[in-house]
PDB file of C-alpha atoms in Angstrom:
ATOM      1  CA  MET A  10      -3.075 -16.467  -6.824  1.00  0.00           C
ATOM      2  CA  SER A  11      -1.872 -14.870  -3.592  1.00  0.00           C
ATOM      3  CA  LYS A  12      -3.998 -12.915  -1.156  1.00  0.00           C
ATOM      4  CA  ILE A  13      -4.199  -9.045  -1.801  1.00  0.00           C
ATOM      5  CA  GLU A  14      -5.042  -6.862   1.088  1.00  0.00           C
ATOM      6  CA  GLU A  15      -5.879  -3.145  -0.126  1.00  0.00           C
ATOM      7  CA  TYR A  16      -5.596  -0.454   2.061  1.00  0.00           C
ATOM      8  CA  LYS A  17      -6.287   3.543   1.558  1.00  0.00           C
ATOM      9  CA  LEU A  18      -3.524   5.622   3.113  1.00  0.00           C
ATOM     10  CA  PHE A  19      -3.306   9.400   3.975  1.00  0.00           C
ATOM     11  CA  GLN A  20      -1.701  11.160   1.309  1.00  0.00           C
ATOM     12  CA  PRO A  21      -1.043  14.716   2.298  1.00  0.00           C
ATOM     13  CA  LYS A  22      -0.431  17.635  -0.217  1.00  0.00           C
ATOM     14  CA  LEU A  23       3.043  18.756  -1.117  1.00  0.00           C
ATOM     15  CA  GLU A  24       2.217  22.251   0.671  1.00  0.00           C
ATOM     16  CA  GLU A  25       1.138  20.449   3.780  1.00  0.00           C
ATOM     17  CA  ILE A  26       4.382  18.622   3.874  1.00  0.00           C
ATOM     18  CA  ALA A  27       6.523  21.506   3.293  1.00  0.00           C
ATOM     19  CA  THR A  28       5.127  23.884   5.951  1.00  0.00           C
ATOM     20  CA  ASP A  29       3.750  21.388   8.937  1.00  0.00           C
ATOM     21  CA  GLY A  30       6.125  20.680  11.901  1.00  0.00           C
ATOM     22  CA  LEU A  31       9.775  20.740  10.461  1.00  0.00           C
ATOM     23  CA  SER A  32      10.501  23.411  13.235  1.00  0.00           C
ATOM     24  CA  GLU A  33       9.917  21.002  16.069  1.00  0.00           C
ATOM     25  CA  THR A  34      12.507  18.566  14.849  1.00  0.00           C
ATOM     26  CA  PHE A  35      15.002  20.591  13.104  1.00  0.00           C
ATOM     27  CA  SER A  36      16.773  23.947  14.027  1.00  0.00           C
ATOM     28  CA  TYR A  37      16.903  24.862  10.456  1.00  0.00           C
ATOM     29  CA  ALA A  38      14.449  23.904   7.683  1.00  0.00           C
ATOM     30  CA  GLU A  39      14.135  25.054   4.201  1.00  0.00           C
ATOM     31  CA  VAL A  40      11.503  23.574   1.763  1.00  0.00           C
ATOM     32  CA  ASP A  41      11.020  24.472  -1.811  1.00  0.00           C
ATOM     33  CA  ILE A  42       8.561  22.627  -4.109  1.00  0.00           C
ATOM     34  CA  VAL A  43      10.351  21.577  -7.265  1.00  0.00           C
ATOM     35  CA  ASP A  44      10.266  19.662 -10.248  1.00  0.00           C
ATOM     36  CA  CYS A  45      11.500  16.081  -9.871  1.00  0.00           C
ATOM     37  CA  PRO A  46      14.883  15.504 -11.364  1.00  0.00           C
ATOM     38  CA  ASP A  47      15.145  12.747 -13.937  1.00  0.00           C
ATOM     39  CA  LEU A  48      15.962   9.646 -11.722  1.00  0.00           C
ATOM     40  CA  GLN A  49      17.292   8.007 -14.716  1.00  0.00           C
ATOM     41  CA  GLU A  50      20.212  10.029 -14.635  1.00  0.00           C
ATOM     42  CA  LYS A  51      23.117   9.864 -12.176  1.00  0.00           C
ATOM     43  CA  PRO A  52      23.470   9.423  -9.302  1.00  0.00           C
ATOM     44  CA  TYR A  53      19.888   7.852  -9.090  1.00  0.00           C
ATOM     45  CA  MET A  54      20.104   5.474 -11.888  1.00  0.00           C
ATOM     46  CA  LEU A  55      16.262   4.175 -11.852  1.00  0.00           C
ATOM     47  CA  SER A  56      14.445   2.379 -14.513  1.00  0.00           C
ATOM     48  CA  ALA A  57      12.023   5.409 -14.910  1.00  0.00           C
ATOM     49  CA  PRO A  58      12.154   9.121 -14.789  1.00  0.00           C
ATOM     50  CA  GLY A  59      10.158   9.824 -11.675  1.00  0.00           C
ATOM     51  CA  LEU A  60       7.843   8.552  -8.721  1.00  0.00           C
ATOM     52  CA  CYS A  61       4.481  10.022  -9.699  1.00  0.00           C
ATOM     53  CA  GLY A  62       1.428   8.356 -11.294  1.00  0.00           C
ATOM     54  CA  SER A  63      -0.810   6.196  -8.948  1.00  0.00           C
ATOM     55  CA  PRO A  64       2.134   5.481  -6.279  1.00  0.00           C
ATOM     56  CA  CYS A  65       1.566   2.904  -4.149  1.00  0.00           C
ATOM     57  CA  ILE A  66       3.403   0.455  -1.781  1.00  0.00           C
ATOM     58  CA  ALA A  67       3.439  -3.010  -1.706  1.00  0.00           C
ATOM     59  CA  ASP A  68       4.693  -5.657   1.231  1.00  0.00           C
ATOM     60  CA  VAL A  69       4.779  -8.971  -0.343  1.00  0.00           C
ATOM     61  CA  GLY A  70       5.607 -12.338   1.389  1.00  0.00           C
ATOM     62  CA  GLY A  71       7.241 -11.825   4.915  1.00  0.00           C
ATOM     63  CA  VAL A  72       9.926 -12.916   7.292  1.00  0.00           C
ATOM     64  CA  GLU A  73       7.514 -15.551   8.344  1.00  0.00           C
ATOM     65  CA  TYR A  74       8.675 -17.668   4.989  1.00  0.00           C
ATOM     66  CA  LEU A  75      12.261 -17.574   6.489  1.00  0.00           C
ATOM     67  CA  ILE A  76      11.563 -19.243   9.995  1.00  0.00           C
ATOM     68  CA  PRO A  77      12.593 -22.162  10.910  1.00  0.00           C
ATOM     69  CA  LEU A  78      13.871 -22.633   7.442  1.00  0.00           C
ATOM     70  CA  ALA A  79      13.384 -20.557   3.864  1.00  0.00           C
ATOM     71  CA  GLN A  80      10.202 -21.931   2.377  1.00  0.00           C
ATOM     72  CA  LYS A  81      11.859 -22.257  -1.280  1.00  0.00           C
ATOM     73  CA  ASP A  82       8.111 -22.433  -2.945  1.00  0.00           C
ATOM     74  CA  LYS A  83       7.545 -18.871  -2.106  1.00  0.00           C
ATOM     75  CA  VAL A  84       8.591 -16.966  -5.617  1.00  0.00           C
ATOM     76  CA  TYR A  85       7.096 -13.978  -6.922  1.00  0.00           C
ATOM     77  CA  ASP A  86       6.929 -11.975 -10.317  1.00  0.00           C
ATOM     78  CA  PHE A  87       7.106  -8.286 -10.314  1.00  0.00           C
ATOM     79  CA  LYS A  88       4.738  -9.123 -13.541  1.00  0.00           C
ATOM     80  CA  ASN A  89       1.931 -10.902 -11.751  1.00  0.00           C
ATOM     81  CA  ILE A  90       2.328  -7.894  -8.899  1.00  0.00           C
ATOM     82  CA  ALA A  91       2.086  -5.377 -11.461  1.00  0.00           C
ATOM     83  CA  LYS A  92      -1.263  -7.194 -13.034  1.00  0.00           C
ATOM     84  CA  SER A  93      -2.915  -7.788  -9.661  1.00  0.00           C
ATOM     85  CA  ILE A  94      -3.013  -4.041  -8.790  1.00  0.00           C
ATOM     86  CA  GLY A  95      -3.911  -2.822 -12.507  1.00  0.00           C
ATOM     87  CA  MET A  96      -0.809  -1.214 -13.621  1.00  0.00           C
ATOM     88  CA  ALA A  97       0.717  -3.091 -16.331  1.00  0.00           C
ATOM     89  CA  ASN A  98       3.526  -0.181 -16.924  1.00  0.00           C
ATOM     90  CA  ALA A  99       4.584  -0.105 -13.211  1.00  0.00           C
ATOM     91  CA  SER A 100       7.638   1.274 -12.193  1.00  0.00           C
ATOM     92  CA  ILE A 101       9.071  -0.822  -9.015  1.00  0.00           C
ATOM     93  CA  ILE A 102      11.851  -0.041  -6.440  1.00  0.00           C
ATOM     94  CA  GLY A 103      12.659  -1.950  -3.393  1.00  0.00           C
ATOM     95  CA  ALA A 104      14.191  -4.397  -1.516  1.00  0.00           C
ATOM     96  CA  GLY A 105      13.650  -8.031  -0.883  1.00  0.00           C
ATOM     97  CA  ALA A 106      15.207 -11.411  -1.147  1.00  0.00           C
ATOM     98  CA  GLY A 107      16.557 -12.245  -4.584  1.00  0.00           C
ATOM     99  CA  PRO A 108      15.541 -14.963  -7.221  1.00  0.00           C
ATOM    100  CA  ARG A 109      17.120 -18.017  -5.591  1.00  0.00           C
ATOM    101  CA  PRO A 110      15.687 -20.179  -8.159  1.00  0.00           C
ATOM    102  CA  HIS A 111      17.429 -17.956 -11.047  1.00  0.00           C
ATOM    103  CA  ILE A 112      20.677 -17.428  -9.165  1.00  0.00           C
ATOM    104  CA  GLY A 113      20.825 -20.804  -7.472  1.00  0.00           C
ATOM    105  CA  ILE A 114      21.791 -19.463  -3.816  1.00  0.00           C
ATOM    106  CA  ASN A 115      20.234 -17.096  -1.014  1.00  0.00           C
ATOM    107  CA  CYS A 116      20.805 -13.411  -2.140  1.00  0.00           C
ATOM    108  CA  GLU A 117      19.892 -10.157  -1.520  1.00  0.00           C
ATOM    109  CA  MET A 118      17.591  -8.329  -4.142  1.00  0.00           C
ATOM    110  CA  MET A 119      17.643  -3.922  -4.806  1.00  0.00           C
ATOM    111  CA  ALA A 120      14.266  -3.926  -7.070  1.00  0.00           C
ATOM    112  CA  ASN A 121      14.462  -1.217 -10.019  1.00  0.00           C
ATOM    113  CA  LEU A 122      12.590  -1.944 -13.028  1.00  0.00           C
ATOM    114  CA  LYS A 123       9.849  -0.576 -15.183  1.00  0.00           C
ATOM    115  CA  LEU A 124       7.424  -2.771 -16.769  1.00  0.00           C
ATOM    116  CA  GLY A 125       5.385  -2.681 -19.956  1.00  0.00           C
ATOM    117  CA  GLU A 126       6.015   0.152 -22.713  1.00  0.00           C
ATOM    118  CA  ASP A 127       9.802   0.858 -22.349  1.00  0.00           C
ATOM    119  CA  GLU A 128      10.664  -2.138 -20.006  1.00  0.00           C
ATOM    120  CA  ASN A 129      13.800  -1.487 -18.385  1.00  0.00           C
ATOM    121  CA  ILE A 130      14.864  -4.230 -15.947  1.00  0.00           C
ATOM    122  CA  ASN A 131      18.141  -3.086 -13.743  1.00  0.00           C
ATOM    123  CA  THR A 132      17.612  -5.056 -10.575  1.00  0.00           C
ATOM    124  CA  HIS A 133      20.388  -6.083  -8.666  1.00  0.00           C
ATOM    125  CA  ILE A 134      21.255  -8.640  -6.175  1.00  0.00           C
ATOM    126  CA  ALA A 135      24.121  -8.925  -3.807  1.00  0.00           C
ATOM    127  CA  LYS A 136      25.401 -12.492  -3.326  1.00  0.00           C
ATOM    128  CA  LEU A 137      28.424 -14.257  -1.877  1.00  0.00           C
ATOM    129  CA  ASN A 138      30.607 -15.994  -4.488  1.00  0.00           C
ATOM    130  CA  LYS A 139      32.619 -18.697  -4.029  1.00  0.00           C
ATOM    131  CA  ASP A 140      35.738 -17.063  -2.160  1.00  0.00           C
ATOM    132  CA  GLY A 141      32.844 -15.477   0.383  1.00  0.00           C
ATOM    133  CA  ASP A 142      33.567 -12.247  -1.273  1.00  0.00           C
ATOM    134  CA  CYS A 143      30.199 -10.356  -1.622  1.00  0.00           C
ATOM    135  CA  GLU A 144      29.488  -9.841  -5.503  1.00  0.00           C
ATOM    136  CA  LEU A 145      26.963  -7.522  -6.861  1.00  0.00           C
ATOM    137  CA  VAL A 146      25.181  -8.732  -9.970  1.00  0.00           C
ATOM    138  CA  CYS A 147      22.665  -6.912 -12.460  1.00  0.00           C
ATOM    139  CA  LEU A 148      19.718  -8.810 -13.612  1.00  0.00           C
ATOM    140  CA  LYS A 149      18.487  -7.376 -16.954  1.00  0.00           C
ATOM    141  CA  ASP A 150      16.709 -10.825 -17.965  1.00  0.00           C
ATOM    142  CA  ASN A 151      14.648 -11.809 -14.356  1.00  0.00           C
ATOM    143  CA  THR A 152      11.345 -10.443 -12.808  1.00  0.00           C
ATOM    144  CA  GLN A 153      11.219 -12.852 -10.015  1.00  0.00           C
ATOM    145  CA  PHE A 154      11.824 -12.899  -6.260  1.00  0.00           C
ATOM    146  CA  CYS A 155      11.580 -14.855  -3.564  1.00  0.00           C
ATOM    147  CA  LEU A 156      10.135 -14.723   0.080  1.00  0.00           C
ATOM    148  CA  LEU A 157       9.479 -11.042   0.729  1.00  0.00           C
ATOM    149  CA  GLY A 158       9.778  -7.707  -0.949  1.00  0.00           C
ATOM    150  CA  ASN A 159       9.268  -4.318   0.381  1.00  0.00           C
ATOM    151  CA  LEU A 160       8.191  -2.661  -2.785  1.00  0.00           C
ATOM    152  CA  PHE A 161       7.262   1.291  -4.054  1.00  0.00           C
ATOM    153  CA  ILE A 162       5.142   1.268  -7.141  1.00  0.00           C
ATOM    154  CA  SER A 163       4.045   3.868  -9.540  1.00  0.00           C
ATOM    155  CA  GLU A 164       3.728   4.890 -13.038  1.00  0.00           C
ATOM    156  CA  GLY A 165       7.392   6.419 -12.883  1.00  0.00           C
ATOM    157  CA  LYS A 166       6.212   9.622 -14.089  1.00  0.00           C
ATOM    158  CA  PRO A 167       8.212  12.885 -13.305  1.00  0.00           C
ATOM    159  CA  GLY A 168       6.367  15.441 -11.192  1.00  0.00           C
ATOM    160  CA  ARG A 169       6.678  17.855  -8.478  1.00  0.00           C
ATOM    161  CA  VAL A 170       8.374  16.765  -5.202  1.00  0.00           C
ATOM    162  CA  ASN A 171       9.603  18.548  -1.782  1.00  0.00           C
ATOM    163  CA  LYS A 172      13.680  19.345  -1.810  1.00  0.00           C
ATOM    164  CA  TYR A 173      14.397  19.486   1.757  1.00  0.00           C
ATOM    165  CA  ILE A 174      17.413  21.177   3.506  1.00  0.00           C
ATOM    166  CA  LEU A 175      17.250  20.402   7.323  1.00  0.00           C
ATOM    167  CA  LEU A 176      19.715  20.347  10.402  1.00  0.00           C
ATOM    168  CA  LEU A 177      18.979  18.253  13.223  1.00  0.00           C
ATOM    169  CA  LYS A 178      18.709  20.276  16.574  1.00  0.00           C
TER     170      LYS A 178
END
């Protein structure tokens, strides 16, 4: 089992974010607190309807596993990560290194999955094909990734969010 470090992060109330400090950076700022749209619909296409419910950030592995050569034994599984943080029905989005053992080559990962009840795996990877062109592949049957991952994890529930309209100064 990998070492897990847990840190409590400051989470301001939506109302505080909506009113504090925006006029210092933006020439125009309009903020409304609204119901989050269904993120499973276009244009978002996430595996869960929202980002709410026990939100957390997981920084898994790291760049040190790439230098001087990629350490091929650094393989992680989203299901194990969700289990270790006590969130079996986790919704996970983020970026990282794709599942080399599953794909056969190094690739970039765009994590997008809902685990547990109503499981929906819609993670994509980008890889170079035999012609050297970039190929985008959807992984519907894989929950592994390698080397590193920068992940946002929640229960994937709908909720209230800030909607911003901002113009830079």
